[in-house]
Amino acid sequence: MKAFAPWPILCLALVSPLFAQAPIDSSPHYGSAAVVQEGVSQLFALANRDRAARGLRPLRWDKALAAAALQHCQRMAAEGPISHRYRGEPDLTERAAAVGAHFSVIEENVAFGPYAASIHQGWMNSPEHRANLLSPDIDRVGIATVSARGEFYAVADYSRAVEVMTPAQVEAGIAAKLRAEGLAIVSDPREARALCASSGQLMRTGSAQFAMRWEDPEMTKLPPELARKVESGEFRQAAVGSCTPEDAGSFTSYRVTVLLYAADAATLRRH
């Protein structure tokens, strides 16, 4: 199972202020650090204000997303016309992953205008940008602002963050869920790991009566089919093996195989 979501390729140009506010630095450079930070702080606070007003959880700040947003915002300020991607530039997922972000969903809003508040209001007035900002599927944000040519350039990268786990940690987490259902865990995971790393259709193997392999960015629960098998009471033991997904791209995801055994086997060691 995968929860990969594409980001909307939409841009927004704002040219008129909606709030009485001091103008930003009008020099052709990136502006002072104070001006830039003020814009970031305003956009972050306004986003969480409007999410709270609708009963949505607040967004947490993500340094990696902010780094990716800054790289792209500086490129926008240098180019002039805004875009989600310029010639020779990696796409959003690649930019975010390259600076250390881990995510299953990622989206982006870009804009330019005279004030941070007017940029936020413009995003809220646009159905596509509003949907990004108010999405219940996201929980992290990184924002960057740049002052150039009398305009305020802004990039907001939103994501659903994924916990970073080693294969051993993934195996331990799934094993704990199976133990909680009354199954003993086979101490040697090599067979399950080999099947996890294999390609093509997963076939039942050895003395296992059921085998399942799946991918997911969040290993927080057992897949429904596996949960039904476990709850049936037909199985006594399980083996768990994790491996690297074949083609997760820039998204963070995990791959697991679980083997279920119907009866205790003397040759299988438990822990």
PDB file of C-alpha atoms in Angstrom:
ATOM      1  CA  MET A   1       0.000   0.000   0.000  1.00  0.00           C
ATOM      2  CA  LYS A   2       1.255   3.410  -0.892  1.00  0.00           C
ATOM      3  CA  ALA A   3       0.160   6.902   0.094  1.00  0.00           C
ATOM      4  CA  PHE A   4       1.992   8.830  -2.544  1.00  0.00           C
ATOM      5  CA  ALA A   5       0.275  12.052  -3.536  1.00  0.00           C
ATOM      6  CA  PRO A   6       1.277  14.339  -6.425  1.00  0.00           C
ATOM      7  CA  TRP A   7       1.660  18.029  -5.783  1.00  0.00           C
ATOM      8  CA  PRO A   8      -0.456  20.448  -7.819  1.00  0.00           C
ATOM      9  CA  ILE A   9       1.438  22.275 -10.549  1.00  0.00           C
ATOM     10  CA  LEU A  10      -0.106  25.649  -9.883  1.00  0.00           C
ATOM     11  CA  CYS A  11       1.326  29.102  -9.541  1.00  0.00           C
ATOM     12  CA  LEU A  12      -0.097  32.317  -8.152  1.00  0.00           C
ATOM     13  CA  ALA A  13       0.998  35.887  -8.832  1.00  0.00           C
ATOM     14  CA  LEU A  14      -0.182  38.500  -6.351  1.00  0.00           C
ATOM     15  CA  VAL A  15       0.191  42.184  -7.047  1.00  0.00           C
ATOM     16  CA  SER A  16      -2.106  44.099  -4.688  1.00  0.00           C
ATOM     17  CA  PRO A  17      -1.928  44.373  -0.883  1.00  0.00           C
ATOM     18  CA  LEU A  18      -4.924  43.190   1.146  1.00  0.00           C
ATOM     19  CA  PHE A  19      -3.678  44.394   4.513  1.00  0.00           C
ATOM     20  CA  ALA A  20      -2.241  47.698   5.723  1.00  0.00           C
ATOM     21  CA  GLN A  21       1.361  46.769   6.318  1.00  0.00           C
ATOM     22  CA  ALA A  22       4.796  48.302   5.812  1.00  0.00           C
ATOM     23  CA  PRO A  23       6.239  47.384   2.385  1.00  0.00           C
ATOM     24  CA  ILE A  24       9.196  45.048   2.194  1.00  0.00           C
ATOM     25  CA  ASP A  25      12.675  45.920   1.010  1.00  0.00           C
ATOM     26  CA  SER A  26      12.443  47.167  -2.594  1.00  0.00           C
ATOM     27  CA  SER A  27      16.091  46.607  -3.506  1.00  0.00           C
ATOM     28  CA  PRO A  28      16.928  44.109  -6.272  1.00  0.00           C
ATOM     29  CA  HIS A  29      18.713  41.949  -3.703  1.00  0.00           C
ATOM     30  CA  TYR A  30      17.306  39.325  -1.363  1.00  0.00           C
ATOM     31  CA  GLY A  31      16.587  41.824   1.414  1.00  0.00           C
ATOM     32  CA  SER A  32      17.568  41.868   5.063  1.00  0.00           C
ATOM     33  CA  ALA A  33      17.478  38.801   7.255  1.00  0.00           C
ATOM     34  CA  ALA A  34      14.866  40.504   9.459  1.00  0.00           C
ATOM     35  CA  VAL A  35      12.562  41.101   6.486  1.00  0.00           C
ATOM     36  CA  VAL A  36      12.927  37.537   5.278  1.00  0.00           C
ATOM     37  CA  GLN A  37      12.331  36.022   8.727  1.00  0.00           C
ATOM     38  CA  GLU A  38       9.302  38.225   9.328  1.00  0.00           C
ATOM     39  CA  GLY A  39       7.724  36.994   6.108  1.00  0.00           C
ATOM     40  CA  VAL A  40       8.369  33.372   7.052  1.00  0.00           C
ATOM     41  CA  SER A  41       6.957  33.858  10.557  1.00  0.00           C
ATOM     42  CA  GLN A  42       3.825  35.538   9.234  1.00  0.00           C
ATOM     43  CA  LEU A  43       3.073  32.838   6.668  1.00  0.00           C
ATOM     44  CA  PHE A  44       3.640  30.091   9.242  1.00  0.00           C
ATOM     45  CA  ALA A  45       1.408  31.766  11.847  1.00  0.00           C
ATOM     46  CA  LEU A  46      -1.364  32.574   9.362  1.00  0.00           C
ATOM     47  CA  ALA A  47      -1.425  29.008   8.042  1.00  0.00           C
ATOM     48  CA  ASN A  48      -1.839  27.552  11.525  1.00  0.00           C
ATOM     49  CA  ARG A  49      -4.400  30.192  12.468  1.00  0.00           C
ATOM     50  CA  ASP A  50      -6.640  29.220   9.554  1.00  0.00           C
ATOM     51  CA  ARG A  51      -6.120  25.504  10.157  1.00  0.00           C
ATOM     52  CA  ALA A  52      -7.053  25.896  13.829  1.00  0.00           C
ATOM     53  CA  ALA A  53     -10.199  27.813  12.867  1.00  0.00           C
ATOM     54  CA  ARG A  54     -11.315  24.718  10.923  1.00  0.00           C
ATOM     55  CA  GLY A  55     -10.422  22.195  13.581  1.00  0.00           C
ATOM     56  CA  LEU A  56      -7.304  20.967  11.763  1.00  0.00           C
ATOM     57  CA  ARG A  57      -4.107  20.018  13.564  1.00  0.00           C
ATOM     58  CA  PRO A  58      -1.347  22.647  13.406  1.00  0.00           C
ATOM     59  CA  LEU A  59       1.567  22.180  11.062  1.00  0.00           C
ATOM     60  CA  ARG A  60       4.948  21.518  12.629  1.00  0.00           C
ATOM     61  CA  TRP A  61       8.043  23.226  11.288  1.00  0.00           C
ATOM     62  CA  ASP A  62      10.334  21.038   9.180  1.00  0.00           C
ATOM     63  CA  LYS A  63      13.923  22.261   8.701  1.00  0.00           C
ATOM     64  CA  ALA A  64      14.529  20.056   5.680  1.00  0.00           C
ATOM     65  CA  LEU A  65      11.399  21.303   3.904  1.00  0.00           C
ATOM     66  CA  ALA A  66      12.420  24.873   4.744  1.00  0.00           C
ATOM     67  CA  ALA A  67      15.836  24.272   3.169  1.00  0.00           C
ATOM     68  CA  ALA A  68      14.213  22.896   0.010  1.00  0.00           C
ATOM     69  CA  ALA A  69      11.785  25.822  -0.081  1.00  0.00           C
ATOM     70  CA  LEU A  70      14.622  28.335   0.277  1.00  0.00           C
ATOM     71  CA  GLN A  71      16.588  26.832  -2.598  1.00  0.00           C
ATOM     72  CA  HIS A  72      13.568  27.087  -4.868  1.00  0.00           C
ATOM     73  CA  CYS A  73      12.563  30.532  -3.600  1.00  0.00           C
ATOM     74  CA  GLN A  74      16.009  31.921  -4.385  1.00  0.00           C
ATOM     75  CA  ARG A  75      15.739  30.418  -7.856  1.00  0.00           C
ATOM     76  CA  MET A  76      12.334  32.069  -8.349  1.00  0.00           C
ATOM     77  CA  ALA A  77      13.713  35.432  -7.268  1.00  0.00           C
ATOM     78  CA  ALA A  78      16.599  35.060  -9.716  1.00  0.00           C
ATOM     79  CA  GLU A  79      14.360  33.968 -12.589  1.00  0.00           C
ATOM     80  CA  GLY A  80      11.569  36.516 -12.077  1.00  0.00           C
ATOM     81  CA  PRO A  81       8.535  34.596 -13.364  1.00  0.00           C
ATOM     82  CA  ILE A  82       7.456  32.065 -10.757  1.00  0.00           C
ATOM     83  CA  SER A  83       7.244  28.360 -11.394  1.00  0.00           C
ATOM     84  CA  HIS A  84       7.286  25.055  -9.518  1.00  0.00           C
ATOM     85  CA  ARG A  85      10.261  23.906 -11.587  1.00  0.00           C
ATOM     86  CA  TYR A  86      12.830  25.556 -13.830  1.00  0.00           C
ATOM     87  CA  ARG A  87      15.013  24.117 -16.544  1.00  0.00           C
ATOM     88  CA  GLY A  88      17.715  21.905 -15.043  1.00  0.00           C
ATOM     89  CA  GLU A  89      16.130  21.959 -11.572  1.00  0.00           C
ATOM     90  CA  PRO A  90      15.082  18.750  -9.750  1.00  0.00           C
ATOM     91  CA  ASP A  91      11.374  18.334  -9.107  1.00  0.00           C
ATOM     92  CA  LEU A  92       9.822  18.958  -5.703  1.00  0.00           C
ATOM     93  CA  THR A  93      10.167  15.400  -4.400  1.00  0.00           C
ATOM     94  CA  GLU A  94      13.830  15.256  -5.404  1.00  0.00           C
ATOM     95  CA  ARG A  95      14.595  18.677  -3.894  1.00  0.00           C
ATOM     96  CA  ALA A  96      12.984  17.762  -0.578  1.00  0.00           C
ATOM     97  CA  ALA A  97      14.545  14.306  -0.349  1.00  0.00           C
ATOM     98  CA  ALA A  98      17.992  15.685  -1.209  1.00  0.00           C
ATOM     99  CA  VAL A  99      18.010  17.876   1.908  1.00  0.00           C
ATOM    100  CA  GLY A 100      16.810  15.098   4.214  1.00  0.00           C
ATOM    101  CA  ALA A 101      13.009  15.305   4.242  1.00  0.00           C
ATOM    102  CA  HIS A 102      11.104  12.017   4.653  1.00  0.00           C
ATOM    103  CA  PHE A 103       7.512  12.036   3.478  1.00  0.00           C
ATOM    104  CA  SER A 104       4.617  10.080   1.986  1.00  0.00           C
ATOM    105  CA  VAL A 105       2.755  13.145   0.672  1.00  0.00           C
ATOM    106  CA  ILE A 106       4.242  16.414  -0.491  1.00  0.00           C
ATOM    107  CA  GLU A 107       2.659  19.571  -1.914  1.00  0.00           C
ATOM    108  CA  GLU A 108       3.811  23.081  -2.715  1.00  0.00           C
ATOM    109  CA  ASN A 109       2.450  26.623  -2.944  1.00  0.00           C
ATOM    110  CA  VAL A 110       4.432  29.394  -4.614  1.00  0.00           C
ATOM    111  CA  ALA A 111       3.642  33.087  -5.067  1.00  0.00           C
ATOM    112  CA  PHE A 112       4.972  36.610  -5.216  1.00  0.00           C
ATOM    113  CA  GLY A 113       3.439  39.855  -4.026  1.00  0.00           C
ATOM    114  CA  PRO A 114       4.049  42.957  -1.917  1.00  0.00           C
ATOM    115  CA  TYR A 115       3.284  41.471   1.518  1.00  0.00           C
ATOM    116  CA  ALA A 116       3.345  38.111   3.283  1.00  0.00           C
ATOM    117  CA  ALA A 117      -0.250  38.572   4.487  1.00  0.00           C
ATOM    118  CA  SER A 118      -1.531  39.231   0.975  1.00  0.00           C
ATOM    119  CA  ILE A 119       0.263  36.129  -0.318  1.00  0.00           C
ATOM    120  CA  HIS A 120      -1.436  34.030   2.359  1.00  0.00           C
ATOM    121  CA  GLN A 121      -4.819  35.550   1.535  1.00  0.00           C
ATOM    122  CA  GLY A 122      -4.233  34.848  -2.148  1.00  0.00           C
ATOM    123  CA  TRP A 123      -3.530  31.189  -1.352  1.00  0.00           C
ATOM    124  CA  MET A 124      -6.723  31.024   0.702  1.00  0.00           C
ATOM    125  CA  ASN A 125      -8.721  32.556  -2.160  1.00  0.00           C
ATOM    126  CA  SER A 126      -7.423  29.964  -4.645  1.00  0.00           C
ATOM    127  CA  PRO A 127      -9.214  26.574  -4.351  1.00  0.00           C
ATOM    128  CA  GLU A 128      -6.107  24.575  -5.279  1.00  0.00           C
ATOM    129  CA  HIS A 129      -3.712  26.445  -2.999  1.00  0.00           C
ATOM    130  CA  ARG A 130      -6.262  26.534  -0.182  1.00  0.00           C
ATOM    131  CA  ALA A 131      -6.657  22.750  -0.467  1.00  0.00           C
ATOM    132  CA  ASN A 132      -2.889  22.330  -0.046  1.00  0.00           C
ATOM    133  CA  LEU A 133      -2.700  24.606   2.983  1.00  0.00           C
ATOM    134  CA  LEU A 134      -5.778  23.112   4.692  1.00  0.00           C
ATOM    135  CA  SER A 135      -5.179  19.488   3.757  1.00  0.00           C
ATOM    136  CA  PRO A 136      -5.836  17.088   6.670  1.00  0.00           C
ATOM    137  CA  ASP A 137      -3.218  14.757   5.142  1.00  0.00           C
ATOM    138  CA  ILE A 138      -0.251  17.027   5.914  1.00  0.00           C
ATOM    139  CA  ASP A 139       1.466  17.668   9.239  1.00  0.00           C
ATOM    140  CA  ARG A 140       4.722  19.476   8.363  1.00  0.00           C
ATOM    141  CA  VAL A 141       5.659  22.675   6.561  1.00  0.00           C
ATOM    142  CA  GLY A 142       8.799  24.514   5.518  1.00  0.00           C
ATOM    143  CA  ILE A 143       8.500  28.102   4.285  1.00  0.00           C
ATOM    144  CA  ALA A 144      10.954  30.478   2.623  1.00  0.00           C
ATOM    145  CA  THR A 145      10.662  34.101   1.556  1.00  0.00           C
ATOM    146  CA  VAL A 146      12.965  36.247  -0.548  1.00  0.00           C
ATOM    147  CA  SER A 147      12.800  39.967  -1.267  1.00  0.00           C
ATOM    148  CA  ALA A 148      13.747  41.004  -4.817  1.00  0.00           C
ATOM    149  CA  ARG A 149      12.781  43.714  -7.332  1.00  0.00           C
ATOM    150  CA  GLY A 150      10.232  45.227  -4.957  1.00  0.00           C
ATOM    151  CA  GLU A 151       8.361  41.949  -4.648  1.00  0.00           C
ATOM    152  CA  PHE A 152       8.053  39.310  -1.968  1.00  0.00           C
ATOM    153  CA  TYR A 153       8.682  35.760  -3.287  1.00  0.00           C
ATOM    154  CA  ALA A 154       7.359  32.893  -1.181  1.00  0.00           C
ATOM    155  CA  VAL A 155       7.476  29.086  -1.262  1.00  0.00           C
ATOM    156  CA  ALA A 156       5.631  26.800   1.158  1.00  0.00           C
ATOM    157  CA  ASP A 157       6.366  23.067   1.029  1.00  0.00           C
ATOM    158  CA  TYR A 158       3.857  20.884   2.890  1.00  0.00           C
ATOM    159  CA  SER A 159       4.251  17.195   3.676  1.00  0.00           C
ATOM    160  CA  ARG A 160       3.077  14.249   5.672  1.00  0.00           C
ATOM    161  CA  ALA A 161       6.214  13.244   7.514  1.00  0.00           C
ATOM    162  CA  VAL A 162       7.350   9.634   7.746  1.00  0.00           C
ATOM    163  CA  GLU A 163       9.301   8.199  10.650  1.00  0.00           C
ATOM    164  CA  VAL A 164      12.781   7.086   9.621  1.00  0.00           C
ATOM    165  CA  MET A 165      13.305   3.420  10.561  1.00  0.00           C
ATOM    166  CA  THR A 166      15.932   0.781   9.868  1.00  0.00           C
ATOM    167  CA  PRO A 167      14.824  -2.627   8.502  1.00  0.00           C
ATOM    168  CA  ALA A 168      15.436  -4.074  11.970  1.00  0.00           C
ATOM    169  CA  GLN A 169      13.143  -1.469  13.530  1.00  0.00           C
ATOM    170  CA  VAL A 170      10.435  -2.183  10.953  1.00  0.00           C
ATOM    171  CA  GLU A 171      10.669  -5.911  11.682  1.00  0.00           C
ATOM    172  CA  ALA A 172      10.512  -5.309  15.426  1.00  0.00           C
ATOM    173  CA  GLY A 173       7.425  -3.119  15.083  1.00  0.00           C
ATOM    174  CA  ILE A 174       5.493  -5.626  12.982  1.00  0.00           C
ATOM    175  CA  ALA A 175       6.627  -8.496  15.201  1.00  0.00           C
ATOM    176  CA  ALA A 176       5.274  -6.664  18.256  1.00  0.00           C
ATOM    177  CA  LYS A 177       1.875  -6.326  16.595  1.00  0.00           C
ATOM    178  CA  LEU A 178       1.810 -10.026  15.763  1.00  0.00           C
ATOM    179  CA  ARG A 179       2.837 -10.989  19.295  1.00  0.00           C
ATOM    180  CA  ALA A 180       0.019  -8.853  20.639  1.00  0.00           C
ATOM    181  CA  GLU A 181      -2.325 -11.100  18.636  1.00  0.00           C
ATOM    182  CA  GLY A 182      -0.909 -14.226  20.278  1.00  0.00           C
ATOM    183  CA  LEU A 183       1.590 -15.371  17.636  1.00  0.00           C
ATOM    184  CA  ALA A 184       5.110 -16.547  18.417  1.00  0.00           C
ATOM    185  CA  ILE A 185       7.836 -15.001  16.254  1.00  0.00           C
ATOM    186  CA  VAL A 186      10.339 -17.214  14.452  1.00  0.00           C
ATOM    187  CA  SER A 187      13.815 -16.122  15.510  1.00  0.00           C
ATOM    188  CA  ASP A 188      15.436 -16.615  12.095  1.00  0.00           C
ATOM    189  CA  PRO A 189      14.027 -14.065   9.610  1.00  0.00           C
ATOM    190  CA  ARG A 190      16.199 -15.046   6.646  1.00  0.00           C
ATOM    191  CA  GLU A 191      13.455 -16.754   4.666  1.00  0.00           C
ATOM    192  CA  ALA A 192      11.068 -13.820   5.139  1.00  0.00           C
ATOM    193  CA  ARG A 193      13.813 -11.343   4.232  1.00  0.00           C
ATOM    194  CA  ALA A 194      14.677 -13.264   1.059  1.00  0.00           C
ATOM    195  CA  LEU A 195      11.048 -13.283  -0.038  1.00  0.00           C
ATOM    196  CA  CYS A 196      10.786  -9.584   0.786  1.00  0.00           C
ATOM    197  CA  ALA A 197      13.688  -8.812  -1.541  1.00  0.00           C
ATOM    198  CA  SER A 198      12.377 -11.057  -4.329  1.00  0.00           C
ATOM    199  CA  SER A 199      10.545  -9.740  -7.380  1.00  0.00           C
ATOM    200  CA  GLY A 200       7.302 -10.857  -8.948  1.00  0.00           C
ATOM    201  CA  GLN A 201       4.393 -12.684  -7.367  1.00  0.00           C
ATOM    202  CA  LEU A 202       4.898 -13.850  -3.805  1.00  0.00           C
ATOM    203  CA  MET A 203       4.338 -17.590  -3.466  1.00  0.00           C
ATOM    204  CA  ARG A 204       3.833 -19.657  -0.335  1.00  0.00           C
ATOM    205  CA  THR A 205       7.087 -21.274   0.662  1.00  0.00           C
ATOM    206  CA  GLY A 206       8.407 -24.040   2.932  1.00  0.00           C
ATOM    207  CA  SER A 207       6.114 -24.904   5.828  1.00  0.00           C
ATOM    208  CA  ALA A 208       4.378 -21.523   5.832  1.00  0.00           C
ATOM    209  CA  GLN A 209       0.650 -21.656   5.082  1.00  0.00           C
ATOM    210  CA  PHE A 210       0.314 -17.936   4.263  1.00  0.00           C
ATOM    211  CA  ALA A 211       2.684 -15.311   2.910  1.00  0.00           C
ATOM    212  CA  MET A 212       2.122 -11.584   2.429  1.00  0.00           C
ATOM    213  CA  ARG A 213       4.402  -8.794   1.213  1.00  0.00           C
ATOM    214  CA  TRP A 214       3.462  -5.112   1.221  1.00  0.00           C
ATOM    215  CA  GLU A 215       4.851  -1.588   1.138  1.00  0.00           C
ATOM    216  CA  ASP A 216       3.722   1.356   3.212  1.00  0.00           C
ATOM    217  CA  PRO A 217       5.242   4.634   4.431  1.00  0.00           C
ATOM    218  CA  GLU A 218       3.695   4.159   7.868  1.00  0.00           C
ATOM    219  CA  MET A 219       4.004   0.743   9.500  1.00  0.00           C
ATOM    220  CA  THR A 220       1.460   1.576  12.169  1.00  0.00           C
ATOM    221  CA  LYS A 221      -0.947  -1.333  11.595  1.00  0.00           C
ATOM    222  CA  LEU A 222      -1.272  -4.673   9.848  1.00  0.00           C
ATOM    223  CA  PRO A 223      -2.875  -4.723   6.388  1.00  0.00           C
ATOM    224  CA  PRO A 224      -6.574  -5.792   6.573  1.00  0.00           C
ATOM    225  CA  GLU A 225      -5.997  -9.121   4.792  1.00  0.00           C
ATOM    226  CA  LEU A 226      -3.143 -10.062   7.131  1.00  0.00           C
ATOM    227  CA  ALA A 227      -5.123  -8.912  10.177  1.00  0.00           C
ATOM    228  CA  ARG A 228      -8.021 -11.182   9.183  1.00  0.00           C
ATOM    229  CA  LYS A 229      -5.689 -14.163   8.796  1.00  0.00           C
ATOM    230  CA  VAL A 230      -4.128 -13.532  12.194  1.00  0.00           C
ATOM    231  CA  GLU A 231      -7.522 -13.084  13.870  1.00  0.00           C
ATOM    232  CA  SER A 232      -8.803 -16.353  12.376  1.00  0.00           C
ATOM    233  CA  GLY A 233      -6.936 -18.339  15.005  1.00  0.00           C
ATOM    234  CA  GLU A 234      -5.516 -20.720  12.398  1.00  0.00           C
ATOM    235  CA  PHE A 235      -1.898 -19.708  12.922  1.00  0.00           C
ATOM    236  CA  ARG A 236       0.586 -20.132  15.748  1.00  0.00           C
ATOM    237  CA  GLN A 237       3.830 -18.623  14.452  1.00  0.00           C
ATOM    238  CA  ALA A 238       5.036 -15.831  12.177  1.00  0.00           C
ATOM    239  CA  ALA A 239       8.279 -14.782  10.531  1.00  0.00           C
ATOM    240  CA  VAL A 240       8.914 -11.130   9.658  1.00  0.00           C
ATOM    241  CA  GLY A 241      11.421  -9.787   7.131  1.00  0.00           C
ATOM    242  CA  SER A 242      11.975  -6.216   5.941  1.00  0.00           C
ATOM    243  CA  CYS A 243      13.910  -4.947   2.926  1.00  0.00           C
ATOM    244  CA  THR A 244      14.367  -1.877   0.745  1.00  0.00           C
ATOM    245  CA  PRO A 245      11.392  -1.103  -1.553  1.00  0.00           C
ATOM    246  CA  GLU A 246      12.049  -1.700  -5.238  1.00  0.00           C
ATOM    247  CA  ASP A 247      10.946   1.713  -6.499  1.00  0.00           C
ATOM    248  CA  ALA A 248       9.947   4.191  -3.814  1.00  0.00           C
ATOM    249  CA  GLY A 249      11.598   7.078  -5.644  1.00  0.00           C
ATOM    250  CA  SER A 250      12.052  10.131  -3.426  1.00  0.00           C
ATOM    251  CA  PHE A 251       9.197   9.132  -1.128  1.00  0.00           C
ATOM    252  CA  THR A 252       9.943   7.280   2.104  1.00  0.00           C
ATOM    253  CA  SER A 253       8.416   3.810   2.240  1.00  0.00           C
ATOM    254  CA  TYR A 254       9.068   0.417   3.810  1.00  0.00           C
ATOM    255  CA  ARG A 255       8.653  -3.126   2.497  1.00  0.00           C
ATOM    256  CA  VAL A 256       7.811  -6.148   4.653  1.00  0.00           C
ATOM    257  CA  THR A 257       7.034  -9.843   4.224  1.00  0.00           C
ATOM    258  CA  VAL A 258       5.192 -11.865   6.858  1.00  0.00           C
ATOM    259  CA  LEU A 259       4.973 -15.672   6.806  1.00  0.00           C
ATOM    260  CA  LEU A 260       2.335 -17.425   8.913  1.00  0.00           C
ATOM    261  CA  TYR A 261       2.607 -21.006  10.179  1.00  0.00           C
ATOM    262  CA  ALA A 262      -0.430 -23.013  11.204  1.00  0.00           C
ATOM    263  CA  ALA A 263       1.225 -25.113  13.916  1.00  0.00           C
ATOM    264  CA  ASP A 264       4.286 -25.165  16.118  1.00  0.00           C
ATOM    265  CA  ALA A 265       7.315 -26.656  14.377  1.00  0.00           C
ATOM    266  CA  ALA A 266      10.138 -28.129  16.408  1.00  0.00           C
ATOM    267  CA  THR A 267      12.658 -26.945  13.861  1.00  0.00           C
ATOM    268  CA  LEU A 268      11.623 -23.302  14.208  1.00  0.00           C
ATOM    269  CA  ARG A 269      13.237 -21.335  17.010  1.00  0.00           C
ATOM    270  CA  ARG A 270      11.217 -18.680  18.761  1.00  0.00           C
ATOM    271  CA  HIS A 271      12.031 -15.584  20.746  1.00  0.00           C
TER     272      HIS A 271
END
